[in-house]
PDB file of C-alpha atoms in Angstrom:
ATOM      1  CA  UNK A 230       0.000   0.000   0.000  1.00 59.00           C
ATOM      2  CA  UNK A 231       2.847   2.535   1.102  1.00 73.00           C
ATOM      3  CA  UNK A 232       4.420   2.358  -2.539  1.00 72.00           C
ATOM      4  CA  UNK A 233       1.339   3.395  -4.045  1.00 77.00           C
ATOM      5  CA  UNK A 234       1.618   6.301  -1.847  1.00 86.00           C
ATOM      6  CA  UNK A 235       4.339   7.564  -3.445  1.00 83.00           C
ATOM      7  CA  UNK A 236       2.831   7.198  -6.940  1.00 78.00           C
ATOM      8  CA  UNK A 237      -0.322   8.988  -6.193  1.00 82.00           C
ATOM      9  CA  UNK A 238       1.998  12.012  -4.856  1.00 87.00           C
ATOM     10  CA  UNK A 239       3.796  12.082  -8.140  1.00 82.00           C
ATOM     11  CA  UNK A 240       0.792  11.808  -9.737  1.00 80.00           C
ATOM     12  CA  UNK A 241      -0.735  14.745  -8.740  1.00 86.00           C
ATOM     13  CA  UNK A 242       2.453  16.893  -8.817  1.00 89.00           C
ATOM     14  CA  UNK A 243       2.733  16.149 -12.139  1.00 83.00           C
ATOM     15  CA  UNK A 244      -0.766  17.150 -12.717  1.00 82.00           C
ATOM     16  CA  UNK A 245      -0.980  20.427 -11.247  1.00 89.00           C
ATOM     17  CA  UNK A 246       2.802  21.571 -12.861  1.00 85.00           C
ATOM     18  CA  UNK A 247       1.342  22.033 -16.361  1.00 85.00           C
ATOM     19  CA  UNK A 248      -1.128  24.697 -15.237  1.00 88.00           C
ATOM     20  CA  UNK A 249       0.960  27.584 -14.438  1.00 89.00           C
ATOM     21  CA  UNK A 250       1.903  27.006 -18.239  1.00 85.00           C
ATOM     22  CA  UNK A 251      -1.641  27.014 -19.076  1.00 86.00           C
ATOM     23  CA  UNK A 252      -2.613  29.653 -17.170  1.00 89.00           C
ATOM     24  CA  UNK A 253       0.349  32.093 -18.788  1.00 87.00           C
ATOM     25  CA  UNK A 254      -0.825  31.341 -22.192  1.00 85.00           C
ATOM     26  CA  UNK A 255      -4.555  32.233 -21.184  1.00 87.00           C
ATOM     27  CA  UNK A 256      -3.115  34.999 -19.604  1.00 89.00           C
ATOM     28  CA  UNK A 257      -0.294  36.616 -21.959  1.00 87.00           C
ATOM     29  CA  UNK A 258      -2.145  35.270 -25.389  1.00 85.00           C
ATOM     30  CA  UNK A 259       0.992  34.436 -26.668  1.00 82.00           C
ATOM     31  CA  UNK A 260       2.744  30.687 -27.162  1.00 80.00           C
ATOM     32  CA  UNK A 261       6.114  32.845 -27.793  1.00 79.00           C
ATOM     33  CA  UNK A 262       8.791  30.730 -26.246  1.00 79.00           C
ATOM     34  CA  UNK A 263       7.505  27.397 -26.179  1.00 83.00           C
ATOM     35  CA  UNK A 264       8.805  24.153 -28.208  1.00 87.00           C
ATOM     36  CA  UNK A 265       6.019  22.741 -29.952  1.00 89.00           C
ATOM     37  CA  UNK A 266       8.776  19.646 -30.978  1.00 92.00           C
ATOM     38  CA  UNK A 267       8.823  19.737 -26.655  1.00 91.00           C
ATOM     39  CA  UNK A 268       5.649  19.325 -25.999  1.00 90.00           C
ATOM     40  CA  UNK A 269       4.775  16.468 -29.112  1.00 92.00           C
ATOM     41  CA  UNK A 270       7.575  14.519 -27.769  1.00 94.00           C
ATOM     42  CA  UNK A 271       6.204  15.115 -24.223  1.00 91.00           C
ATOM     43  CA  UNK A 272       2.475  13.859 -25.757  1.00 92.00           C
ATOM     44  CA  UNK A 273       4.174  10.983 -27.273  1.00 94.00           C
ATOM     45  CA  UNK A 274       6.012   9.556 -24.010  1.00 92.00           C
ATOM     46  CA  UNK A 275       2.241   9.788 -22.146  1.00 93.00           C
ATOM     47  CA  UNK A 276       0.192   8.363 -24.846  1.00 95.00           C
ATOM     48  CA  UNK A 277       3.494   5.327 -24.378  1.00 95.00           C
ATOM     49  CA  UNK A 278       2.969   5.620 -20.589  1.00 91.00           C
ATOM     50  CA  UNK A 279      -0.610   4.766 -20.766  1.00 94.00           C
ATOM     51  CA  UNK A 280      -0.116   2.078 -22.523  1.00 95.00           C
ATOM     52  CA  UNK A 281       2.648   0.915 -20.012  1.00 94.00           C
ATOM     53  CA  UNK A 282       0.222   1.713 -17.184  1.00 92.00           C
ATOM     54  CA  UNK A 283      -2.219   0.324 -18.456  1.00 95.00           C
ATOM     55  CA  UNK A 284      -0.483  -2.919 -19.801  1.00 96.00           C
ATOM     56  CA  UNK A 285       1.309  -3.407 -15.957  1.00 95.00           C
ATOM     57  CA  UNK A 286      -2.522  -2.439 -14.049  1.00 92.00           C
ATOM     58  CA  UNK A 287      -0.218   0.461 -12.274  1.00 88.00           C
ATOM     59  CA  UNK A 288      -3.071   3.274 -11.431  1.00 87.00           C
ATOM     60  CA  UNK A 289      -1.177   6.217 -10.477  1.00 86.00           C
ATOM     61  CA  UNK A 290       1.042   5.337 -13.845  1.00 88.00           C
ATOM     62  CA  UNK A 291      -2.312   5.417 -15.897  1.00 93.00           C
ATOM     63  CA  UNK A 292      -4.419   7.830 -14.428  1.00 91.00           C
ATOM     64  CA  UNK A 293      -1.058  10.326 -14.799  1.00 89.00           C
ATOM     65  CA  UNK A 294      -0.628   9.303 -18.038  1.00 92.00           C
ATOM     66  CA  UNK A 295      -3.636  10.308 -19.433  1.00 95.00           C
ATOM     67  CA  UNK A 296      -4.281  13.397 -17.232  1.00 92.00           C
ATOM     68  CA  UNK A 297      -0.618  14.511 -18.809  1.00 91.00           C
ATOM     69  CA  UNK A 298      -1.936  13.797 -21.914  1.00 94.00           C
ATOM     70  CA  UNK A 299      -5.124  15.926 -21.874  1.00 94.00           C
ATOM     71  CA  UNK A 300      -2.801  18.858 -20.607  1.00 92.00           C
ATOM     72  CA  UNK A 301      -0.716  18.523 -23.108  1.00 93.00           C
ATOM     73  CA  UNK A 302      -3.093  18.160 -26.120  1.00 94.00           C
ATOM     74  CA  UNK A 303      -4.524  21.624 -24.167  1.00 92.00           C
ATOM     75  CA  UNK A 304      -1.169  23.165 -24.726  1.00 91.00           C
ATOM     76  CA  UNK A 305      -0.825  22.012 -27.675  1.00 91.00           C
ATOM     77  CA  UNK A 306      -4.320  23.676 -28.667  1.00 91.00           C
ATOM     78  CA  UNK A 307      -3.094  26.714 -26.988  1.00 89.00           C
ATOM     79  CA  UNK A 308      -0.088  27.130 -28.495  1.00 90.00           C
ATOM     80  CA  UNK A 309      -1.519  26.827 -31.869  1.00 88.00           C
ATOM     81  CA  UNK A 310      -4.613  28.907 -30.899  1.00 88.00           C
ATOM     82  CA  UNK A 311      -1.875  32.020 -29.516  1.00 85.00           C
ATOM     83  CA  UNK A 312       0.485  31.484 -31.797  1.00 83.00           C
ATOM     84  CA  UNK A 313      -2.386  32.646 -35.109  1.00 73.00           C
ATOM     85  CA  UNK A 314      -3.131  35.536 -32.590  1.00 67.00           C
ATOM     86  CA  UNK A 315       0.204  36.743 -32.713  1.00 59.00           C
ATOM     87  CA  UNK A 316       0.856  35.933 -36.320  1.00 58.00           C
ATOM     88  CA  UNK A 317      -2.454  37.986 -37.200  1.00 57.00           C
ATOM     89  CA  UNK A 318      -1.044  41.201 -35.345  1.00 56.00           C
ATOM     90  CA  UNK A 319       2.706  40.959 -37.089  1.00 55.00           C
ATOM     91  CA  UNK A 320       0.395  40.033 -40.311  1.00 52.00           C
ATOM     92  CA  UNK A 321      -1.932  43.849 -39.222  1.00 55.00           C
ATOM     93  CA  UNK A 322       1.382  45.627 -38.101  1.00 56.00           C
ATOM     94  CA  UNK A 323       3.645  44.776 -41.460  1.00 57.00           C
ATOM     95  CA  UNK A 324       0.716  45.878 -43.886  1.00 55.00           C
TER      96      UNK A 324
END
């Protein structure tokens, strides 16, 4: 029981550090400074972590994995989503 401990801990540190991130793109409306090759490569090791989780019957692994996931595709989203704002208003400015 005591291990598992450990792994829900993780779990929801690992949770809760993606939402500053989240929170500064909301805030700022800007994805300037942020690796989209970073985060797919970060989307690819959860979707693989799932799996693993998933494969082994490890909770904390899978319910991570997948909350990590959603934030990322979020990011992902946002980055996109900021990243046309700010493209649109260097389009506007150079015209």
């Amino acid at each position: 029981m005591y291990p598992l401990i450990f792994g829900w801990v993780a779990t929801t540190i690992t949770i809760v550090y993606k939402l500053p991130q989240m929170y500064t793109f909301y805030k700022e409306k800007t994805s300037k400074g942020i690796s989209i090759l970073s985060l797919t490569i970060q989307t690819i090791s959860y979707i693989l972590y799932t799996i693993h989780g998933y494969i082994i019957k490890d909770p904390p692994i899978f319910i991570v994995s997948i909350a990590s996931l959603i934030l990322n595709l979020i990011l992902c989203f946002q980055y996109y989503y900021y990243r046309k704002k700010v493209d649109a208003v260097i389009l506007q400015f150079t015209e």
